[in-house]
JSON list of C-alpha atoms in Angstrom, two decimals:
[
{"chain": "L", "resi": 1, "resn": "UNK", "atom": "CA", "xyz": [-0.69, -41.13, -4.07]},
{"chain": "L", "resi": 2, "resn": "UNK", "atom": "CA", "xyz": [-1.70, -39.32, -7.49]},
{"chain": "L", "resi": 3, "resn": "UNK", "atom": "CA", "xyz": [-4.28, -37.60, -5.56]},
{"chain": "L", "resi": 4, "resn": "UNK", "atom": "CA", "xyz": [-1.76, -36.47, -2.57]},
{"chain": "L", "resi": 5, "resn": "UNK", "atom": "CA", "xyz": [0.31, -35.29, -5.91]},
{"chain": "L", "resi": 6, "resn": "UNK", "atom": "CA", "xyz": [-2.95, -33.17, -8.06]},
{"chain": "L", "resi": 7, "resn": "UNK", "atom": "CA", "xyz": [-3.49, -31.56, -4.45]},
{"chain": "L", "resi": 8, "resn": "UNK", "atom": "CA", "xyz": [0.17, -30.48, -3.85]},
{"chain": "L", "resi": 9, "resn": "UNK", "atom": "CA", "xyz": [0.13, -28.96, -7.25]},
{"chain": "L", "resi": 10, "resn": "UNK", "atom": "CA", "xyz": [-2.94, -27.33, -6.67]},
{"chain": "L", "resi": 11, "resn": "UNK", "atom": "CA", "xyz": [-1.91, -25.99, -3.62]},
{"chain": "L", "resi": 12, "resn": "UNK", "atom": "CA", "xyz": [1.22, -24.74, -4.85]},
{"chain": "L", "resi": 13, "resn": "UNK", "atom": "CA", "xyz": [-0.09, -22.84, -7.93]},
{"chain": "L", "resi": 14, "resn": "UNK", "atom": "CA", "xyz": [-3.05, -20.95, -5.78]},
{"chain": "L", "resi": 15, "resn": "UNK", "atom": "CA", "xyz": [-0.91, -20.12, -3.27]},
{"chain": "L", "resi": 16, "resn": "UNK", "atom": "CA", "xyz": [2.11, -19.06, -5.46]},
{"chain": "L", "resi": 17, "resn": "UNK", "atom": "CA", "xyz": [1.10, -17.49, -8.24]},
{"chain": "L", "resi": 18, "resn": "UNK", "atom": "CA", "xyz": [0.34, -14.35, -6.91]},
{"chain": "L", "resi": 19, "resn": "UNK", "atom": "CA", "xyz": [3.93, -13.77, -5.31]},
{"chain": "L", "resi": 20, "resn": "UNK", "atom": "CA", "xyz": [5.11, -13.82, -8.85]},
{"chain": "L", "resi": 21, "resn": "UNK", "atom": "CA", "xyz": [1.90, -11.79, -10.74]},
{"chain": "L", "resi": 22, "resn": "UNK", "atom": "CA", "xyz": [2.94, -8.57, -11.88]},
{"chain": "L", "resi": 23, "resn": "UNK", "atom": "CA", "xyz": [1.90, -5.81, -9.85]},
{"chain": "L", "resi": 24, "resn": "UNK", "atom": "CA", "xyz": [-1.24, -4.41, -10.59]},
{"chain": "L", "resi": 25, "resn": "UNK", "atom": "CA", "xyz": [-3.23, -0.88, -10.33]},
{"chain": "L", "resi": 26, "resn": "UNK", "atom": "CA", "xyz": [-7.40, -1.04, -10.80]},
{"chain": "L", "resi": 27, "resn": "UNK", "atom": "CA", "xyz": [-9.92, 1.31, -10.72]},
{"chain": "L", "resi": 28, "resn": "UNK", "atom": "CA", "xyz": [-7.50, 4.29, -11.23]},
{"chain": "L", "resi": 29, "resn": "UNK", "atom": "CA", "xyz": [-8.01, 6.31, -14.46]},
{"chain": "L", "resi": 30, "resn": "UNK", "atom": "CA", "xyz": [-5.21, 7.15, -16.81]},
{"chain": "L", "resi": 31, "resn": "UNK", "atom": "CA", "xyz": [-4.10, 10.15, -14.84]},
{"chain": "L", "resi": 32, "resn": "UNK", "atom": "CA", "xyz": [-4.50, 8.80, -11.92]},
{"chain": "L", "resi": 33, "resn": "UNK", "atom": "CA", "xyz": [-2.86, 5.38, -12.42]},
{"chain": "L", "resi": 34, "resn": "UNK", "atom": "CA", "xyz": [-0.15, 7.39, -13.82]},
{"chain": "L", "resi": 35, "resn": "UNK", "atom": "CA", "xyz": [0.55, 9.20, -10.18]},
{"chain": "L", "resi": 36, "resn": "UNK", "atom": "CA", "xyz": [-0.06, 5.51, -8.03]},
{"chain": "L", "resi": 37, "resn": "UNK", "atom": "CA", "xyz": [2.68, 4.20, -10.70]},
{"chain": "L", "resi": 38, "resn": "UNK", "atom": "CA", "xyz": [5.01, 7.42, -9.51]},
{"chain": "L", "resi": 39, "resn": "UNK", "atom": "CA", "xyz": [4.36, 6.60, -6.17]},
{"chain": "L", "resi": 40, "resn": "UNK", "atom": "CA", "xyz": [4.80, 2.79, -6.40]},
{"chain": "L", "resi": 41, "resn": "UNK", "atom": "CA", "xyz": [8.07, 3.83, -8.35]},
{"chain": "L", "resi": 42, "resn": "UNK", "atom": "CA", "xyz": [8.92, 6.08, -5.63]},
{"chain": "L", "resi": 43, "resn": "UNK", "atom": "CA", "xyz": [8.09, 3.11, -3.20]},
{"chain": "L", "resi": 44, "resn": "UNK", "atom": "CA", "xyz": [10.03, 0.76, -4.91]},
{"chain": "L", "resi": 45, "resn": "UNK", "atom": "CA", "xyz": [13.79, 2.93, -5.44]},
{"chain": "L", "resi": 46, "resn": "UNK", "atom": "CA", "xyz": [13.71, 4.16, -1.94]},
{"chain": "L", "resi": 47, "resn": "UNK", "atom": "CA", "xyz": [12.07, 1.53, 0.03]},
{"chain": "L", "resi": 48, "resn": "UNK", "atom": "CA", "xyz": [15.24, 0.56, 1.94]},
{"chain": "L", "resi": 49, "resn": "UNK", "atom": "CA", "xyz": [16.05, 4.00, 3.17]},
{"chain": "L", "resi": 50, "resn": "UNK", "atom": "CA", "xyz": [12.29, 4.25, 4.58]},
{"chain": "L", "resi": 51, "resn": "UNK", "atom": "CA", "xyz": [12.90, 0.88, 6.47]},
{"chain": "L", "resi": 52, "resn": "UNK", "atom": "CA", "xyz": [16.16, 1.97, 7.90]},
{"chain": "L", "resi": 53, "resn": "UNK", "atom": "CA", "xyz": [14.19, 4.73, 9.35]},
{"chain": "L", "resi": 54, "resn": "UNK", "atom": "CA", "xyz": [12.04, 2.59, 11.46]},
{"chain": "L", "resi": 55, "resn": "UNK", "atom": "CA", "xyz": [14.74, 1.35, 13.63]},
{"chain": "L", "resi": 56, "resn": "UNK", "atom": "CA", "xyz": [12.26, -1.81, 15.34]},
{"chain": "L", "resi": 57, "resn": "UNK", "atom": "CA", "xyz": [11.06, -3.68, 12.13]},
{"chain": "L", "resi": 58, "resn": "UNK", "atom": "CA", "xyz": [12.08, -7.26, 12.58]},
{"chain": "L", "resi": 59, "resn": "UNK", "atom": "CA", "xyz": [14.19, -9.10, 9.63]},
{"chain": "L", "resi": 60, "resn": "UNK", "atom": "CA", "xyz": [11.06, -10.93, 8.60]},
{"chain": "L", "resi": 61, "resn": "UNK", "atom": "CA", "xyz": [8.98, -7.30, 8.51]},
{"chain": "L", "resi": 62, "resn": "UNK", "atom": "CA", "xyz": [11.49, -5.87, 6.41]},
{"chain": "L", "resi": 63, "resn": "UNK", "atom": "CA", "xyz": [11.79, -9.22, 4.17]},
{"chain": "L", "resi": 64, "resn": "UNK", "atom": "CA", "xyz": [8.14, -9.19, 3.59]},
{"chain": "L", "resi": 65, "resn": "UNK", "atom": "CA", "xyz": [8.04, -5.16, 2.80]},
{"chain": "L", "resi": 66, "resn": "UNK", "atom": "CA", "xyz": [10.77, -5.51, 0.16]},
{"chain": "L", "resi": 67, "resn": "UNK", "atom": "CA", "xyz": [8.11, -8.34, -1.39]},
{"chain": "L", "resi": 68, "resn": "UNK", "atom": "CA", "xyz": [4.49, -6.91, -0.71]},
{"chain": "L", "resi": 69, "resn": "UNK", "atom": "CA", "xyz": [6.16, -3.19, -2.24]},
{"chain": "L", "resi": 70, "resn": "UNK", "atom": "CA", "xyz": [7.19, -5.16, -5.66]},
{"chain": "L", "resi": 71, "resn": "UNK", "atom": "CA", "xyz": [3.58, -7.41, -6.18]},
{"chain": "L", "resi": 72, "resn": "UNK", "atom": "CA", "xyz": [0.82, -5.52, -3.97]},
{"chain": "L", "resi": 73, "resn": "UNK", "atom": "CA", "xyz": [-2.27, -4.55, -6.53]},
{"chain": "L", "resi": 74, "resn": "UNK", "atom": "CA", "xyz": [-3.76, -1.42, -5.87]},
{"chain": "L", "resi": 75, "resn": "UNK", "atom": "CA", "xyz": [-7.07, -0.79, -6.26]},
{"chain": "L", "resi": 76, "resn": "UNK", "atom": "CA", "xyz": [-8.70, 3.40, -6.35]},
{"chain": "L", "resi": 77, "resn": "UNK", "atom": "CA", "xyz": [-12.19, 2.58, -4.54]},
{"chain": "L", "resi": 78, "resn": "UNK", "atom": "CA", "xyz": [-13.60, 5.70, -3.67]},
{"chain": "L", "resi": 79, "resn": "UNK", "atom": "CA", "xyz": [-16.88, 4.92, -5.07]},
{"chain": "L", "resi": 80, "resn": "UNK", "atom": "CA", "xyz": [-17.34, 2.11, -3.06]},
{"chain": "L", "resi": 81, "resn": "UNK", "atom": "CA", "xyz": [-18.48, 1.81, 0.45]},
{"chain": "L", "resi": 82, "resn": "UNK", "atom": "CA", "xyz": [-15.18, 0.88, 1.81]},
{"chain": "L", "resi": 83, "resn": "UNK", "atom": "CA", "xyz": [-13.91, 5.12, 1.30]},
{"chain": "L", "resi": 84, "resn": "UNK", "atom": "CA", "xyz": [-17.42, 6.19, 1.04]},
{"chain": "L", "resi": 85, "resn": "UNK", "atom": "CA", "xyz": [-19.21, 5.29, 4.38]},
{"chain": "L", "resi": 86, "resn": "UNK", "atom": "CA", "xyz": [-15.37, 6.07, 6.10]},
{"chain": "L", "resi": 87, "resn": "UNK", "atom": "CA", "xyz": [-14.94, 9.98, 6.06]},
{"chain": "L", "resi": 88, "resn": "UNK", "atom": "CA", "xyz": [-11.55, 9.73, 7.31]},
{"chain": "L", "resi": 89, "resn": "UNK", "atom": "CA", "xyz": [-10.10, 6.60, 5.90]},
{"chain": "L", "resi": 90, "resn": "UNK", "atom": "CA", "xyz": [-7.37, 7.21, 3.27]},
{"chain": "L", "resi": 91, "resn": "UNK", "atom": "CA", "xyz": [-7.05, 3.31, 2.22]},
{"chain": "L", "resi": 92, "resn": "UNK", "atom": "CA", "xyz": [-7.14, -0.22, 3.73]},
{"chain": "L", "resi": 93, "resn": "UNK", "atom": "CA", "xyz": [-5.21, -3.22, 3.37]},
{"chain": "L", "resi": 94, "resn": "UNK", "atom": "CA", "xyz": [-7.97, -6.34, 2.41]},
{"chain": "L", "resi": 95, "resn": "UNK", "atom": "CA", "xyz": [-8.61, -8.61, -0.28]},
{"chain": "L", "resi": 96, "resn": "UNK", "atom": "CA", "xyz": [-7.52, -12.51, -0.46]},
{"chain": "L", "resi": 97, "resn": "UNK", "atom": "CA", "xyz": [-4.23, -13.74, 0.98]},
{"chain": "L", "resi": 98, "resn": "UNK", "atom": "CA", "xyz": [-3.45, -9.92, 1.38]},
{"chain": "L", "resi": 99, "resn": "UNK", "atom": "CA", "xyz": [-2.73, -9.44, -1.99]},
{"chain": "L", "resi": 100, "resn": "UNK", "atom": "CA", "xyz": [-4.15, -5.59, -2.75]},
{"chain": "L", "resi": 101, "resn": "UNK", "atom": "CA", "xyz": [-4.66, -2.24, -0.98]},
{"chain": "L", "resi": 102, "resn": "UNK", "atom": "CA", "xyz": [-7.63, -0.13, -1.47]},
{"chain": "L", "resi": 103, "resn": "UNK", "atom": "CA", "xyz": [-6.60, 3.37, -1.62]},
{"chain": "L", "resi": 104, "resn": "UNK", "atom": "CA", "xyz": [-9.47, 6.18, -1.50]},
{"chain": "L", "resi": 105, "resn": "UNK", "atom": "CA", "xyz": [-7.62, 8.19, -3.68]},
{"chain": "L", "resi": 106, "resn": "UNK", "atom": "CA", "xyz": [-9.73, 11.28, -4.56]},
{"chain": "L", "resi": 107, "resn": "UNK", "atom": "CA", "xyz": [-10.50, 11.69, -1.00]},
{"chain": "L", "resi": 108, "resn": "UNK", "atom": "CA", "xyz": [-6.27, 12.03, -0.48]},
{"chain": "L", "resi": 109, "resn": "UNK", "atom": "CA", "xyz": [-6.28, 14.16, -3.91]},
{"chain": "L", "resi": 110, "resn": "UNK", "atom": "CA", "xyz": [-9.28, 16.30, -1.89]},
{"chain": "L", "resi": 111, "resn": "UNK", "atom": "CA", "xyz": [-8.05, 16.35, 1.12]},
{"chain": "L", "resi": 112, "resn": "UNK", "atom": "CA", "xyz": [-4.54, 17.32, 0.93]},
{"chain": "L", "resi": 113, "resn": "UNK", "atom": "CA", "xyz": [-4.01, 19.73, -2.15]},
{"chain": "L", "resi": 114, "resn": "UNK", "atom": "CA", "xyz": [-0.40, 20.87, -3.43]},
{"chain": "L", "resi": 115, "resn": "UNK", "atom": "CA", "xyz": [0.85, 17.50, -0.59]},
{"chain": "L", "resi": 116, "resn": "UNK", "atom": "CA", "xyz": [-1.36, 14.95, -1.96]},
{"chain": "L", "resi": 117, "resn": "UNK", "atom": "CA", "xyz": [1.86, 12.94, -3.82]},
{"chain": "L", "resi": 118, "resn": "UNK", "atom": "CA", "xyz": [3.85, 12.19, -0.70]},
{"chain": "L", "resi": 119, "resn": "UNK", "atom": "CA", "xyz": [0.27, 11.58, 1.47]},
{"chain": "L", "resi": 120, "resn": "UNK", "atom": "CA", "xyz": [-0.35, 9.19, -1.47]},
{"chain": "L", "resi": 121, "resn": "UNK", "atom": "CA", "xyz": [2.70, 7.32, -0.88]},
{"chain": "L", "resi": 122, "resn": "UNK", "atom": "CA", "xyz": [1.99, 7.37, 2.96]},
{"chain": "L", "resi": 123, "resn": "UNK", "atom": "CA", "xyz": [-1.15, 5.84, 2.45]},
{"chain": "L", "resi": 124, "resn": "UNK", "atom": "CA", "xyz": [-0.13, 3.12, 0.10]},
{"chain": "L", "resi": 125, "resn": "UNK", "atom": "CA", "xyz": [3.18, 2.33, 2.25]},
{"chain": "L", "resi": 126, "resn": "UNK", "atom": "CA", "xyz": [0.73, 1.77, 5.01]},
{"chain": "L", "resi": 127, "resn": "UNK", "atom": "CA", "xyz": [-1.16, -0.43, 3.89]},
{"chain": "L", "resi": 128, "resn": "UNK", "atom": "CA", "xyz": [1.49, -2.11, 2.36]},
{"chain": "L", "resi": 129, "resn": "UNK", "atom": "CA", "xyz": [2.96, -2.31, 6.01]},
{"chain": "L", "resi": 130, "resn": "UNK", "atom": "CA", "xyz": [-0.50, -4.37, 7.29]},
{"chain": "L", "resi": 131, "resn": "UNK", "atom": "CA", "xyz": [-0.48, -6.47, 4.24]},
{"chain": "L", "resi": 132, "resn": "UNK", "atom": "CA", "xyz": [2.97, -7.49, 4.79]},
{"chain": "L", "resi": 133, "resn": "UNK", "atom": "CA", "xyz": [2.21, -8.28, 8.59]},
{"chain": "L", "resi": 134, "resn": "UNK", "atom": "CA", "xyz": [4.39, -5.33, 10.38]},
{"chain": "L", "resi": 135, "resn": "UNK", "atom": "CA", "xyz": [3.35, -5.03, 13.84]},
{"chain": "L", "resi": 136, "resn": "UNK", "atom": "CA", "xyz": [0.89, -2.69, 15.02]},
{"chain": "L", "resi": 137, "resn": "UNK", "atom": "CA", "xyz": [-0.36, -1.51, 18.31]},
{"chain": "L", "resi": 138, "resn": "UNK", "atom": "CA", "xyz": [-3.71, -2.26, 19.83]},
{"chain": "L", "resi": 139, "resn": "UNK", "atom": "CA", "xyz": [-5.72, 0.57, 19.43]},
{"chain": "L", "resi": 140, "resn": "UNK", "atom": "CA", "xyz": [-4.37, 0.94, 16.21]},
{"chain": "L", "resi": 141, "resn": "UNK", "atom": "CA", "xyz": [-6.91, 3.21, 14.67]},
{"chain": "L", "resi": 142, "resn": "UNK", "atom": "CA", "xyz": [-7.65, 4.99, 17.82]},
{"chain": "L", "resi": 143, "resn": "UNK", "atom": "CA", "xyz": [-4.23, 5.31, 19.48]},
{"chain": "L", "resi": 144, "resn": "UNK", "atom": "CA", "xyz": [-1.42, 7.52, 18.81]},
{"chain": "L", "resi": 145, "resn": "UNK", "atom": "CA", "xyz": [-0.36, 6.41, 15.49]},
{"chain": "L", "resi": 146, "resn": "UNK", "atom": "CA", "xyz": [3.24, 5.74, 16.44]},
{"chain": "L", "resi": 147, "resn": "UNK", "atom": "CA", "xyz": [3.31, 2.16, 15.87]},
{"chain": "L", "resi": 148, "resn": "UNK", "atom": "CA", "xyz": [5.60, 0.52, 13.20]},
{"chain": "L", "resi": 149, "resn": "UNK", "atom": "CA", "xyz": [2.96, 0.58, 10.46]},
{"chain": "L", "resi": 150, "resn": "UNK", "atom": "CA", "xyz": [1.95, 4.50, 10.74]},
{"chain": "L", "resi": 151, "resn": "UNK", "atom": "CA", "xyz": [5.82, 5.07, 11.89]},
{"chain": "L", "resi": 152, "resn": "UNK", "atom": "CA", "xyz": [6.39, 3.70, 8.35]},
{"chain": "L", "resi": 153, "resn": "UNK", "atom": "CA", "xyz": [3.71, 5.89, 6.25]},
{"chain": "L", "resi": 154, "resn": "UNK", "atom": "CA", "xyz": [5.36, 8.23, 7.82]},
{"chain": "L", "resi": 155, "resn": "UNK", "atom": "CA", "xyz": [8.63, 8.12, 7.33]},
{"chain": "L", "resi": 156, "resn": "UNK", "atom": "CA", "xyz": [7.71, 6.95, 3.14]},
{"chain": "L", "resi": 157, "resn": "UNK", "atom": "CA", "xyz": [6.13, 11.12, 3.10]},
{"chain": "L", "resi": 158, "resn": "UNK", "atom": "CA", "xyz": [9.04, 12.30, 4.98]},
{"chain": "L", "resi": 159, "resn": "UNK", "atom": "CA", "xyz": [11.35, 10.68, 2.34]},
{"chain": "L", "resi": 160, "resn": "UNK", "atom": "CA", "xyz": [8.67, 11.76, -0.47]},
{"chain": "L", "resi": 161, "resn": "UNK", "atom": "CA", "xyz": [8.62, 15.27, 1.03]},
{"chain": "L", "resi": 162, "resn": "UNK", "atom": "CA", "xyz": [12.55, 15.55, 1.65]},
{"chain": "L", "resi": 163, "resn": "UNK", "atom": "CA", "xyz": [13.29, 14.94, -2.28]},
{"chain": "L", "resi": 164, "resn": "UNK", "atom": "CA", "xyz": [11.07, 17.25, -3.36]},
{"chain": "L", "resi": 165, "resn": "UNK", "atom": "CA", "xyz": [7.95, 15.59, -5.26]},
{"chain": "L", "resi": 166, "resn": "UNK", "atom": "CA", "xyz": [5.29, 16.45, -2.83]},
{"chain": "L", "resi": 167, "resn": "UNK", "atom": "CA", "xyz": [2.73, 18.35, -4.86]},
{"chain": "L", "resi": 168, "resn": "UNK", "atom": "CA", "xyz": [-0.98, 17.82, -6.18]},
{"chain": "L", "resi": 169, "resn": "UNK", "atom": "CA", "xyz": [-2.29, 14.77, -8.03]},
{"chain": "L", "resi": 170, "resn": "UNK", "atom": "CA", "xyz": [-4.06, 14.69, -11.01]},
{"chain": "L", "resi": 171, "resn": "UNK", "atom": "CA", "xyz": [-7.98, 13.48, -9.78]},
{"chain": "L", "resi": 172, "resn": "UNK", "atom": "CA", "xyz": [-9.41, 9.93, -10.53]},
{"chain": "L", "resi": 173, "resn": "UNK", "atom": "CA", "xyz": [-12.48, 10.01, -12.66]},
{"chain": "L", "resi": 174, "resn": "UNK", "atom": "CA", "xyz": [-12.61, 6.13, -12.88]},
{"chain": "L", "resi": 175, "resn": "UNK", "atom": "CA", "xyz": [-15.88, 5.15, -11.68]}
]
């Protein structure tokens, strides 16, 4: 029985600690943890307005948004192989029990100029969306990006863009 008890406890402080961690931003220099803080900020006041936009996420989708957009760690990763062997990738959702996003920041920062602030906050809501298990179509990568997770990137840069703070972001010299 004491056993049965050491392994419950165990269990219970792997698997919950990192619901509670604070939130966490890696890899990104000063300046450029600065603008992923904005953007997590940005992420955090208006994510209920970006859900309501995306009229088919299920109660559970939305309940797990609310939670992965408050304790997600980002991580800038653009000198590893993850951005740098994927021309066209802007981030991915990976990492243990889905806790962290890799965004390939400078390659937004590059990529998108004076829009690179609300294309950041795309990016990161995105991932956020797989992370937090929202529904995507098959073909995902390949299809025509109207599924519930790029419906939701979406709509997080249509907010972004709508009040105004789309402009450039300073670049990541965090190696």
């Amino acid at each position: 029985m004491k056993h049965l008890y050491l392994a419950t406890a165990l269990f219970i402080t792997l698997f919950t600690t990192q619901s509670f961690a604070a939130q966490k931003i890696k890899n990104c220099g000063g300046k450029s943890k600065s603008e992923v803080q904005k953007s997590l900020n940005f992420l955090h006041n208006h994510i209920e307005g970006i859900m309501n936009n995306i009229n088919d996420l299920t109660n559970g989708e939305k309940r797990r948004l609310r939670r992965k957009v408050k304790n997600v760690n980002i991580k800038c990763m653009d000198h590893k192989p993850v951005c740098k062997n994927h021309s066209d990738r802007g981030g991915v959702e990976r990492h243990i029990f889905n806790s962290a996003v890799v965004i390939c920041y400078n390659r937004i920062r590059n990529k998108f100029g004076n829009n690179a602030f609300c294309k950041l906050t795309d990016v990161i809501l995105h991932e956020i969306g797989h992370s937090a298990s929202v529904k995507k179509n098959r073909g995902h990568n390949n299809g025509p990006n109207n599924d519930r997770v790029y419906r939701l990137g979406l709509a997080a840069e249509d907010k972004c863009d709508a009040k105004g703070k789309d402009r450039s972001i300073k670049k990541n010299t965090t190696k």
